[in-house]
CSV table of C-alpha atoms in Angstrom, one decimal:
chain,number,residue,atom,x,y,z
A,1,UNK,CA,117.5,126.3,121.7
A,2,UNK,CA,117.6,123.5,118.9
A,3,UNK,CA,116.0,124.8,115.5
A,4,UNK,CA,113.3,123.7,114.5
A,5,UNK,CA,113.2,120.6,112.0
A,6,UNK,CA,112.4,121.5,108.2
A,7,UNK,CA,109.8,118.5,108.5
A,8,UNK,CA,107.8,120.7,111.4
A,9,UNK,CA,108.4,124.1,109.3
A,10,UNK,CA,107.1,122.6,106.5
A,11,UNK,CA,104.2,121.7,108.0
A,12,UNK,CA,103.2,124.3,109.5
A,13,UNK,CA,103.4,126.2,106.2
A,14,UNK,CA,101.3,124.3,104.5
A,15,UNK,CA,98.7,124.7,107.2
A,16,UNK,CA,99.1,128.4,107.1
A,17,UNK,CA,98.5,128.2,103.0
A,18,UNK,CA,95.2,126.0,103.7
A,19,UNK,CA,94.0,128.7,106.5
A,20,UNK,CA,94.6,131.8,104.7
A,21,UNK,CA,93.3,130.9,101.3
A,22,UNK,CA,90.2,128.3,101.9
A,23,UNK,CA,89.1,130.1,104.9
A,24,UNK,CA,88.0,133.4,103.5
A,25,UNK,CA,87.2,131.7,100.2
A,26,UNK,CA,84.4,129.3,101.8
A,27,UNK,CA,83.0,132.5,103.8
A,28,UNK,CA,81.9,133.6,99.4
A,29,UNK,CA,80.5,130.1,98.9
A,30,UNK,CA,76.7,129.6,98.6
A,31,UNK,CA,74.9,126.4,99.6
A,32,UNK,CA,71.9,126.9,97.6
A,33,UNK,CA,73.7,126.9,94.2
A,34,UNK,CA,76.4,124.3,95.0
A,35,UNK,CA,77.2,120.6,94.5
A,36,UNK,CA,76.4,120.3,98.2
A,37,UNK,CA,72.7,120.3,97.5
A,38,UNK,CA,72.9,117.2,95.7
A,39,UNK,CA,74.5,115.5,99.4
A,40,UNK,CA,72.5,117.3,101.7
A,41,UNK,CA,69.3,116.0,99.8
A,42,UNK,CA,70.8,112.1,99.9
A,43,UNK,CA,71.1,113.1,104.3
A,44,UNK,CA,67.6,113.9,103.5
A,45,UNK,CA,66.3,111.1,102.0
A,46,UNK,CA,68.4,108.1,103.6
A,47,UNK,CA,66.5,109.0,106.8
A,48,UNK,CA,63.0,109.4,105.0
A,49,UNK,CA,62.7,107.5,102.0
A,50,UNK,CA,65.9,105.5,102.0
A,51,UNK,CA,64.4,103.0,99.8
A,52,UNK,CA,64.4,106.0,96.9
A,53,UNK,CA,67.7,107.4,97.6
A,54,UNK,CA,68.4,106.2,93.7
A,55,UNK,CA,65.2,107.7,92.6
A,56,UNK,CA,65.9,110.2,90.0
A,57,UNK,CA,62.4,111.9,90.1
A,58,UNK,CA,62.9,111.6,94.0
A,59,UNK,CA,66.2,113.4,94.0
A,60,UNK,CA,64.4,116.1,91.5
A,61,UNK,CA,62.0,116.8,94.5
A,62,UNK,CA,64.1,116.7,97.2
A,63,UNK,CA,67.1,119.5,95.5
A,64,UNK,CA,64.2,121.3,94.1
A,65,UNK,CA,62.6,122.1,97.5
A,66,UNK,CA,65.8,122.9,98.7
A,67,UNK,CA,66.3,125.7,95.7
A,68,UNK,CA,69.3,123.8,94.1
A,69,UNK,CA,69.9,124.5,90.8
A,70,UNK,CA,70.8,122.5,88.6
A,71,UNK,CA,70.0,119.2,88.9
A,72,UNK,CA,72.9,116.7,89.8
A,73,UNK,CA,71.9,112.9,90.6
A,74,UNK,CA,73.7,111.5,93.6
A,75,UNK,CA,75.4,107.9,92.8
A,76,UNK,CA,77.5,107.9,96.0
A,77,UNK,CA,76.8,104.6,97.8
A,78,UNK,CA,74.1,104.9,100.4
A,79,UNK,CA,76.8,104.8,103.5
A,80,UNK,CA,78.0,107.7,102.3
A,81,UNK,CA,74.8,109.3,102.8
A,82,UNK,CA,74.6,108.3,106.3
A,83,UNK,CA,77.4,110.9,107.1
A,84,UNK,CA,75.2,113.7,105.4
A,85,UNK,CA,72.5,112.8,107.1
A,86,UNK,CA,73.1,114.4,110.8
A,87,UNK,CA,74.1,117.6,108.7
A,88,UNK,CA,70.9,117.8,107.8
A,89,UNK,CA,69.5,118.8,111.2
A,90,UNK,CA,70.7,122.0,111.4
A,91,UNK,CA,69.5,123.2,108.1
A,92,UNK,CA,71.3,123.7,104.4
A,93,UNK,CA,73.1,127.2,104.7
A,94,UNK,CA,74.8,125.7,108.4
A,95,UNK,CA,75.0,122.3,107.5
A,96,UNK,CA,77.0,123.5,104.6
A,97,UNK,CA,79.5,126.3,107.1
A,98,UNK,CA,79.8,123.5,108.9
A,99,UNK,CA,81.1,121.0,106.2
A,100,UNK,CA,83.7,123.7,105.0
A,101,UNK,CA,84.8,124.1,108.1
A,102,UNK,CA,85.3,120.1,108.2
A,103,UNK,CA,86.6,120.0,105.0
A,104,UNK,CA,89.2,122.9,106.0
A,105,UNK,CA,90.1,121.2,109.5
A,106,UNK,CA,90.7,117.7,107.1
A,107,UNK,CA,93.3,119.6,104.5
A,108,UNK,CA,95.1,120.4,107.8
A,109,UNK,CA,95.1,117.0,109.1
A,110,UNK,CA,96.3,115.8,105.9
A,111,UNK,CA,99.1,117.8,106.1
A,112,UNK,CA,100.0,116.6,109.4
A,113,UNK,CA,99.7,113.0,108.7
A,114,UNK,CA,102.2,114.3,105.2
A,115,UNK,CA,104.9,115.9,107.7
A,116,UNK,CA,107.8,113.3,107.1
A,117,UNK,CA,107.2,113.7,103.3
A,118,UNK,CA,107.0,117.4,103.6
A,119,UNK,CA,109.8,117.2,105.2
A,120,UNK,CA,112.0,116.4,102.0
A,121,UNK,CA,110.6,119.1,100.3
A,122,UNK,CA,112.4,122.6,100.0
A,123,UNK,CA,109.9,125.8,100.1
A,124,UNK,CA,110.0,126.1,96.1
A,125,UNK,CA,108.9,122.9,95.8
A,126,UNK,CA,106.4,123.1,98.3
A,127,UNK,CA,105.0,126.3,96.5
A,128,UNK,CA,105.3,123.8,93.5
A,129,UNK,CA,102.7,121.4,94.4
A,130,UNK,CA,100.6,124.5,95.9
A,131,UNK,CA,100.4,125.9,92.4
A,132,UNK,CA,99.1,122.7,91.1
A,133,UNK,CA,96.4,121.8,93.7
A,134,UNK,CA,95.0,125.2,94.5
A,135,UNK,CA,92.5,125.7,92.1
A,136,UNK,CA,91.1,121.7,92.6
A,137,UNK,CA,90.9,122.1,96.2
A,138,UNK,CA,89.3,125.8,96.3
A,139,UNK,CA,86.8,124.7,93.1
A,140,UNK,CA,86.0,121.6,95.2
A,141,UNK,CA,85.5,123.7,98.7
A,142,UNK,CA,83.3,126.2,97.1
A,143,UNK,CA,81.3,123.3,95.6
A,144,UNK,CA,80.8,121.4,98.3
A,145,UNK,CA,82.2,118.1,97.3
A,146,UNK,CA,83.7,115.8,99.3
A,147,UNK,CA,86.7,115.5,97.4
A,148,UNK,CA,89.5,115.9,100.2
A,149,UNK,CA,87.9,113.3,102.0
A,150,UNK,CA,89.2,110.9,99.1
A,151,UNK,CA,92.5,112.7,99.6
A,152,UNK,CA,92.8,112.0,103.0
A,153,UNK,CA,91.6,108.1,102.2
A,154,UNK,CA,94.4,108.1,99.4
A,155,UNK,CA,96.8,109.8,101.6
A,156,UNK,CA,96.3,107.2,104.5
A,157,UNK,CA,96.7,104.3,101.6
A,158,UNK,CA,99.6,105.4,100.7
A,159,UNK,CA,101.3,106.1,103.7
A,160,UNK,CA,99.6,102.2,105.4
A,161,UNK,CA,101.1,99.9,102.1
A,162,UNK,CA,104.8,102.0,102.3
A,163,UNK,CA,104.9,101.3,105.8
A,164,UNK,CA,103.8,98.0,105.3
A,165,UNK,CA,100.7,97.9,106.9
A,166,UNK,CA,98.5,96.6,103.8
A,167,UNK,CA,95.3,95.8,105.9
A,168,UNK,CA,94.8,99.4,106.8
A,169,UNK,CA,96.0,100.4,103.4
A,170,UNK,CA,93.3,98.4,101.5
A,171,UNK,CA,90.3,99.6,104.1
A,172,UNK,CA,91.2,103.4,102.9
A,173,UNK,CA,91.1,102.0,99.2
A,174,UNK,CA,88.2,100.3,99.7
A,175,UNK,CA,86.3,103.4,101.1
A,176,UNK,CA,87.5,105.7,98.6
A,177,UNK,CA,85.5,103.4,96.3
A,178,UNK,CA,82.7,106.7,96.9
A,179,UNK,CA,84.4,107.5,93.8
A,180,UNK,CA,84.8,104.0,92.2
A,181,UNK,CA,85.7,105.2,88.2
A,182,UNK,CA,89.0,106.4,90.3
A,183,UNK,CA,89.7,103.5,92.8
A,184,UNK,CA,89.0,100.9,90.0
A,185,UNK,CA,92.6,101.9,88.3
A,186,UNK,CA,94.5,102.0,91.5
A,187,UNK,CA,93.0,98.5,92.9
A,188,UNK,CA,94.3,97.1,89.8
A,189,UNK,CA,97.9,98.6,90.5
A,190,UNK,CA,98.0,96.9,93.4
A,191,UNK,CA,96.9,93.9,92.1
A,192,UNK,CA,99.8,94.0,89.6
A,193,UNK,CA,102.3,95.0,92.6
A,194,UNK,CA,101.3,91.7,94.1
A,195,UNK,CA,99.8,93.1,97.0
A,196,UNK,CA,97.2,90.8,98.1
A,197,UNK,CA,96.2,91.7,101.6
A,198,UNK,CA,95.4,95.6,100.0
A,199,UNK,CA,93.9,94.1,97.7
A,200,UNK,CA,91.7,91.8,99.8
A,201,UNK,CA,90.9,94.5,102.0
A,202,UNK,CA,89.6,96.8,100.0
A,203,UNK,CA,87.5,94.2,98.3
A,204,UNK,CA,86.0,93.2,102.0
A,205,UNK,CA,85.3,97.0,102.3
A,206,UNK,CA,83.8,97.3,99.3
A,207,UNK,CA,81.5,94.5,100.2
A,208,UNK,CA,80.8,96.0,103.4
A,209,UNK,CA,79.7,99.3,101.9
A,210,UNK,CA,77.7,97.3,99.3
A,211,UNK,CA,75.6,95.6,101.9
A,212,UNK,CA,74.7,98.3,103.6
A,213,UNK,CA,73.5,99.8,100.9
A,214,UNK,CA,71.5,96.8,100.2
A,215,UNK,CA,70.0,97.1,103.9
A,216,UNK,CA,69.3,100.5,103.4
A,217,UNK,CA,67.8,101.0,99.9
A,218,UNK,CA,66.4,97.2,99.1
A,219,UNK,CA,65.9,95.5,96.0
A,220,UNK,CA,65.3,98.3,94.1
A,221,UNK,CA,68.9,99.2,94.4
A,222,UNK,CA,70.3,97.6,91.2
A,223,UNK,CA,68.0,99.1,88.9
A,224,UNK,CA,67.7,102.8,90.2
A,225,UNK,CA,71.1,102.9,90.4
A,226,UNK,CA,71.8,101.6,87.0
A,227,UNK,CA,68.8,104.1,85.3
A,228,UNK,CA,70.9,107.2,88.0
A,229,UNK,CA,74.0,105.6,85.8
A,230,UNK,CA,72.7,106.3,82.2
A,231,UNK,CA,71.2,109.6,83.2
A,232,UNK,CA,74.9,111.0,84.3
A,233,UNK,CA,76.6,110.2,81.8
A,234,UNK,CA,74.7,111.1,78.8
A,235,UNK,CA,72.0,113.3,79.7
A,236,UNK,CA,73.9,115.3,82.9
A,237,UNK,CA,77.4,115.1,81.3
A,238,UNK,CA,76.3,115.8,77.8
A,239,UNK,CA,77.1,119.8,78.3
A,240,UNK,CA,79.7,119.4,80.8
A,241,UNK,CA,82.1,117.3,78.7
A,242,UNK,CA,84.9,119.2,77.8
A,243,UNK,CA,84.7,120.9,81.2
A,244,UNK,CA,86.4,117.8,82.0
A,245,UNK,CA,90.2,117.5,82.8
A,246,UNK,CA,90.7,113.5,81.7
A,247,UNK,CA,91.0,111.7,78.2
A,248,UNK,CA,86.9,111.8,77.7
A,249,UNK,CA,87.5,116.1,78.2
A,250,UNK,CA,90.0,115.8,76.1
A,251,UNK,CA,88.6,114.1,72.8
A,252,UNK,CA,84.8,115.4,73.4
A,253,UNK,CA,86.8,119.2,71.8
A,254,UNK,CA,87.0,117.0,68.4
A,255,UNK,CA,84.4,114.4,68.8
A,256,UNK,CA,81.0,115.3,69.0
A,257,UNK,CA,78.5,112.4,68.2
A,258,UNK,CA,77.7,110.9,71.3
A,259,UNK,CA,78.3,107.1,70.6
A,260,UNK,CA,81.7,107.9,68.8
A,261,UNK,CA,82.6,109.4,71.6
A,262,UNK,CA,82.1,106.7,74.2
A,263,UNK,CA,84.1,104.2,71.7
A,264,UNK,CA,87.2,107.0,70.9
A,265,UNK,CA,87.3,107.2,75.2
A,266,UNK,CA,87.1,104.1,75.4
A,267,UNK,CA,89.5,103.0,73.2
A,268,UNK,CA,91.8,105.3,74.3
A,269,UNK,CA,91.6,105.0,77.7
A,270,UNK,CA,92.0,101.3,77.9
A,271,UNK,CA,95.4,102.1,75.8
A,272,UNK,CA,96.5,104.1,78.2
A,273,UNK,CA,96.0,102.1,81.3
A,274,UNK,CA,97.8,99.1,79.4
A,275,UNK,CA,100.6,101.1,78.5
A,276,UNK,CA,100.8,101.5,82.3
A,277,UNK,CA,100.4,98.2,83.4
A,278,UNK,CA,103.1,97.2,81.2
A,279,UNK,CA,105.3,99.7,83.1
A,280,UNK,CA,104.4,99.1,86.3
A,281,UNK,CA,105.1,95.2,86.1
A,282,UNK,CA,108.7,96.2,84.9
A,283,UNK,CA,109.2,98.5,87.7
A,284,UNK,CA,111.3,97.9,90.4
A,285,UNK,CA,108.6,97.8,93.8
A,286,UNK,CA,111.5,99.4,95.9
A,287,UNK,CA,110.2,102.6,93.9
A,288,UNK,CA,106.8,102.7,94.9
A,289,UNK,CA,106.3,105.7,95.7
A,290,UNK,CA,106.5,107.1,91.7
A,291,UNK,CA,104.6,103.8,91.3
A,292,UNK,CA,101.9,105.1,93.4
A,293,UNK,CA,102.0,108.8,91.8
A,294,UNK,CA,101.9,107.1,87.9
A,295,UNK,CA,98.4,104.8,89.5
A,296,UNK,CA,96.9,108.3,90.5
A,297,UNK,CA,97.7,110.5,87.4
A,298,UNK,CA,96.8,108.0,85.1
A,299,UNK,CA,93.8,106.9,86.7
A,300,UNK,CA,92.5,110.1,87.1
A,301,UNK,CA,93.2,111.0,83.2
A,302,UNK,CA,90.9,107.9,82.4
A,303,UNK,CA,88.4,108.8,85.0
A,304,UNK,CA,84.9,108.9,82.9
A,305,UNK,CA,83.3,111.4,85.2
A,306,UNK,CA,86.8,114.0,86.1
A,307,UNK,CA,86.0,117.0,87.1
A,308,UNK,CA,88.2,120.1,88.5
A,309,UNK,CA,87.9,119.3,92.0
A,310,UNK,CA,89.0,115.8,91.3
A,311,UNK,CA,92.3,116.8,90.6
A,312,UNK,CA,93.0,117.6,94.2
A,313,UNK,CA,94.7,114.2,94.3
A,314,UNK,CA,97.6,116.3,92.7
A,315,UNK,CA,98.7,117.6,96.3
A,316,UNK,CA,99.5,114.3,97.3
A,317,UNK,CA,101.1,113.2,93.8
A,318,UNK,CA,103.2,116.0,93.7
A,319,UNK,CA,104.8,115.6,97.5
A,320,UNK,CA,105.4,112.0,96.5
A,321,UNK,CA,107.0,113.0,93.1
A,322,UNK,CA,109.0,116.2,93.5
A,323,UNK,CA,110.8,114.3,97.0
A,324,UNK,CA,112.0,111.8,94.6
A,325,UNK,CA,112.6,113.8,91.3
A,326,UNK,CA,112.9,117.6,92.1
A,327,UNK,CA,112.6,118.4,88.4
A,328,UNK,CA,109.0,117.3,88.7
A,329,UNK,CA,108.2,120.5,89.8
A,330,UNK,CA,108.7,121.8,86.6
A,331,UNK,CA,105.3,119.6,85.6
A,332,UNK,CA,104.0,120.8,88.9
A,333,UNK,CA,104.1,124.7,87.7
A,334,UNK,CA,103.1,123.5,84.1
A,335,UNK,CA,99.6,122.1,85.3
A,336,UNK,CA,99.0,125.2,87.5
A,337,UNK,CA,99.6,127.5,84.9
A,338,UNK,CA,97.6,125.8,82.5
A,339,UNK,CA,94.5,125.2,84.5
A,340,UNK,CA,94.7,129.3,85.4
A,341,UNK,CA,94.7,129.8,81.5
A,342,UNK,CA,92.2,127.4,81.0
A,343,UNK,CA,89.7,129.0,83.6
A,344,UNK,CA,89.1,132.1,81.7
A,345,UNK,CA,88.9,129.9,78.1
A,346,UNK,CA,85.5,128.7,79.0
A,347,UNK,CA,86.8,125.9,81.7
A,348,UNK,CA,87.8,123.6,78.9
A,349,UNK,CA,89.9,121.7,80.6
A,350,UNK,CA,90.5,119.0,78.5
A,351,UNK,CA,93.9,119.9,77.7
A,352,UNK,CA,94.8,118.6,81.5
A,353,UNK,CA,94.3,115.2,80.1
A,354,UNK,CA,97.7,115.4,78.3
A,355,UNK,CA,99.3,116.9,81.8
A,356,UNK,CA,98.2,113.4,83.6
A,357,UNK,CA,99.3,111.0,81.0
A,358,UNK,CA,102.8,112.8,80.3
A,359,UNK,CA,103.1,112.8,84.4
A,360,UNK,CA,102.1,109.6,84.9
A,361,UNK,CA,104.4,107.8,82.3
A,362,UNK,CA,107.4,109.9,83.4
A,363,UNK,CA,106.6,108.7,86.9
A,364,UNK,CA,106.9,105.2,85.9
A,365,UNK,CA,110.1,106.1,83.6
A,366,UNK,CA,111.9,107.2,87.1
A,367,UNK,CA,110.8,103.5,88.4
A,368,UNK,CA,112.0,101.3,85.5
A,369,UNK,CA,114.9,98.8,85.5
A,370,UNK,CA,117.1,100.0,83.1
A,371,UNK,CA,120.5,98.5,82.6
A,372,UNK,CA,123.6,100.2,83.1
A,373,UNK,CA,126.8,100.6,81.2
A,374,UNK,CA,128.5,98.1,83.7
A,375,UNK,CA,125.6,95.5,82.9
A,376,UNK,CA,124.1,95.6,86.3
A,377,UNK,CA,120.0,96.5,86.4
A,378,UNK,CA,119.4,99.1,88.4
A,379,UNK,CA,115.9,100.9,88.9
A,380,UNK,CA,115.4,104.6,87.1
A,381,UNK,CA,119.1,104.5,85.8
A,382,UNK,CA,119.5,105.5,82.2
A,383,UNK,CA,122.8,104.3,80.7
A,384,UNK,CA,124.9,106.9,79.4
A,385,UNK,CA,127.7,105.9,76.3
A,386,UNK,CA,129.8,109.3,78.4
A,387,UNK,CA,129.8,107.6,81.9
A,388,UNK,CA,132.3,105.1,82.8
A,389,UNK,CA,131.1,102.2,85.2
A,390,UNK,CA,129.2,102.8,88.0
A,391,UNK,CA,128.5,101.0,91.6
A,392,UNK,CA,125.6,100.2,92.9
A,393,UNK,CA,123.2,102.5,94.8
């Protein structure tokens, strides 16, 4: 009998994780009191009222009658509410069994479609990037969110643009756009790896999804949405801010009027993405997979509106990294032991923000053109005064 393939074993382990920890852990969620009121009410409404699915008091009325509590505005575009909207049939307490139970069944696919990158990985550093993507992925499956849908739409970009099929690639971008403050940063890597038919397809899908919003919700769009805009992030966010693993998490511990905040965040999260830029144009393109990881980590540490579950993203960084750099599993366990310990320390997970930008800049290091002692530029080689001449790769 011929063994079977580490690629195949691998997989099937990871499936065997995602069944026997999110299964019985989404049987203990409750609709009622989850994120998931905030979709189900948007299903609601784009088949009522679509032309006040941006309606703040609207919204009120709709979660409130549902007995969600509290109060979170929905911002999504309106397309996305289209694929709540059949849930909503079959009432909140199934419609939400029934979106764990798609959620689940999508961490499994996502594996699959991952098999040829699991299977570089050896079971330690599998257990690696499991440590550091556990607590995203069960915070975001109790809640409700759709945040392993963006996985998979991240996971199928990445794996479309490294096989060179950039059309597909930029669609998946462009749809992942659900959660824009995210896709923003990685649509600008690409446009600084030159990749113009990504780039051009995930604008055309962003277009797409912006018209039908338009024919859905009207005129009235661009101001509901806007006042939905300034009502997240000062009067929503204001007592969730260092609950948030990114840059803004991080400096609201230390900063506490509001408008110094916004500048400080600013400021340092434009500083940040230009240190990356610079990095990525120096980069060697052969590389980019750790170009693709260094995109993620720092675009989620400069996300304005990060939040736990957000962080899944880190299942797909990690595979990508820790194949290429096994000593990256070393930041894999680092981030999952500090986002246990931060758990218990009120959930102030600002601390994570320093986690993404040391990852991502390291990930970038690896890709760098560096020369070496023989004078030839190679990427991710650092000279060494102790090593003689080298070949090529």
């Amino acid at each position: 009998m011929r063994p079977v393939s580490r690629m195949w074993l691998n997989t099937i382990a990871a499936m065997v994780c995602i069944l026997s920890v999110f299964v019985p852990l989404a049987k203990f969620a409750v609709a009622r009191t989850s994120d998931f009121v905030s979709h189900y009410a948007a299903g609601e409404m784009v088949r009522q009222q679509p032309q006040n699915l941006y309606s703040l008091d609207v919204q009120r009325q709709y979660q409130t009658a549902l007995g969600g509590r509290p109060f979170l505005p929905w911002l999504h575009p309106a397309v996305e509410a289209l694929v709540f909207a059949p849930l909503t049939f079959m009432g909140i307490d199934r419609a939400f069994r029934v979106w764990a139970v798609v959620n689940i069944l999508v961490l499994c696919w996502i594996a699959f479609s991952m098999r040829r990158l699991l299977g570089d990985l050896t079971g330690a550093q599998l257990g690696a990037v499991f440590v550091a993507a556990w607590l995203p992925l069960a915070c975001g499956l109790a809640w409700g969110q759709d945040h392993i849908v963006c996985l998979l739409l991240y996971t199928w970009a990445y794996l479309f643009a490294e096989d060179g099929r950039d059309m597909p690639a930029g669609c998946c971008l462009g749809l992942a756009f659900v959660r824009f403050q995210l896709a923003i940063p990685v649509l600008v890597f690409f446009v600084l790896m030159r990749r113009w038919r990504v780039v051009g397809a995930a604008v055309a899908t962003v277009g797409a999804m912006a018209a039908v919003s338009f024919a859905l919700v009207g005129r009235g769009l661009v101001p509901s949405y806007r006042a939905a805009i300034v009502y997240l992030a000062t009067v929503h966010d204001a007592t969730n801010l260092t609950r948030m693993p990114s840059v803004r998490g991080l400096l609201a511990l230390v900063v506490k009027e509001p408008r110094e905040l916004v500048m400080t965040t600013a400021v340092a999260s434009a500083a940040v993405l230009a240190a990356g830029a610079l990095m990525w144009v120096r980069a060697d393109q052969r590389r980019f997979d750790l170009l693709f990881v260094s995109a993620l980590l720092l675009g989620l540490a400069v996300d304005y509106h990060l939040f736990m579950h957000d962080l899944s993203l880190l299942a797909l960084a990690g595979v990508l990294m820790v194949r290429r750099w096994p000593w990256f599993a070393v930041w894999l366990w680092g981030v999952g032991l500090l986002e246990a310990a931060m758990v218990p320390a009120s959930q102030r997970f600002g601390a994570m923000a320093v986690m993404l930008v040391v990852g991502g800049f390291w990930a970038a290091q690896r890709a760098l053109i560096t020369k070496a002692p023989d004078g030839v530029r190679r990427p991710g080689l650092v000279p060494s005064p102790n090593v003689g001449p080298t070949t090529g790769r």
